[in-house]
Coordinates of C-alpha atoms in Angstrom, one line a residue:
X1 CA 26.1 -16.2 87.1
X2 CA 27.0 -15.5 83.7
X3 CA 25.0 -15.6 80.6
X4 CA 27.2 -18.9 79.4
X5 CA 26.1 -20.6 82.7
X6 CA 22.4 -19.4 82.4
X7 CA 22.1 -20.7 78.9
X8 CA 24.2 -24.3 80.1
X9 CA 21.5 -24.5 83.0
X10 CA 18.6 -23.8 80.6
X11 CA 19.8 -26.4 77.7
X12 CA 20.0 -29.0 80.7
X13 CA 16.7 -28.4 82.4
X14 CA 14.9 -28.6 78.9
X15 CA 17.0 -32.4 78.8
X16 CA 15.3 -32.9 81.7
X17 CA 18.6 -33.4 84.1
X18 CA 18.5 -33.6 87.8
X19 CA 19.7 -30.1 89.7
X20 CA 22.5 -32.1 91.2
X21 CA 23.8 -33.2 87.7
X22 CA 22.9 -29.4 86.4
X23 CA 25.1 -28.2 89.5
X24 CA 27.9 -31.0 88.4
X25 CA 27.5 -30.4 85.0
X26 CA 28.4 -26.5 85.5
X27 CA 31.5 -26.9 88.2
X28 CA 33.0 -29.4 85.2
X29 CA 32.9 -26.4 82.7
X30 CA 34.3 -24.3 85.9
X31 CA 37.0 -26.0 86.6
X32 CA 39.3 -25.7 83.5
X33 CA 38.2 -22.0 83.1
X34 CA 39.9 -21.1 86.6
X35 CA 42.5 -23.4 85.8
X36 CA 43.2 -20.9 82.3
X37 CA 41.6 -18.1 84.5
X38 CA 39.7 -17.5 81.3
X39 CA 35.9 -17.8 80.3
X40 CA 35.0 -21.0 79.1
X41 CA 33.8 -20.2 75.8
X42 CA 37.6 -19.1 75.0
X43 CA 39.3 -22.5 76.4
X44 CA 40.5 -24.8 73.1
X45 CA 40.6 -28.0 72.3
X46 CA 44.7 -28.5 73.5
X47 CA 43.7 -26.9 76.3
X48 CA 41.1 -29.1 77.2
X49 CA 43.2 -32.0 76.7
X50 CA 46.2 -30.7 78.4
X51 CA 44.0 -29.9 81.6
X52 CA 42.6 -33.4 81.3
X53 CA 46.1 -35.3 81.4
X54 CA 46.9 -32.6 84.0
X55 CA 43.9 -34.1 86.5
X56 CA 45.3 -36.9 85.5
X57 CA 48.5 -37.3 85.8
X58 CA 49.2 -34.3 88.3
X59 CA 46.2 -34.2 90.7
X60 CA 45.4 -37.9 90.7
X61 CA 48.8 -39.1 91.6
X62 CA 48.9 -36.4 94.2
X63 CA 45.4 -37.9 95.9
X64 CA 47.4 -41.3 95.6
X65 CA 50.0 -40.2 98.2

């Protein structure tokens, strides 16, 4: 686990989340950074949104079939 993901899981359990939502919470921040294959601190905000029209547009339409 890396220090990003300890500090994530930390800031959540202060907020009082469930584990399950911690355990979502961290795949979501996951997902684009293997996507980039790059940390998720370095990920910007066009990238976000181009992965975000990619689930979109790309993966949903694909679970469609």
């Amino acid at each position: 686990m890396t220090e990003l993901q300890k500090h994530m899981i930390q800031d959540l359990q202060l907020r009082g989340f469930s584990e399950r939502t911690q355990e979502m919470y961290v795949r979501a921040v996951r997902q684009p950074a293997e996507h980039y294959h790059k940390s998720p601190d370095l990920i910007t905000e066009e990238e976000l949104r181009q992965y975000f029209l990619y689930i979109k547009n790309v993966k949903h339409s694909s679970l469609q079939c």
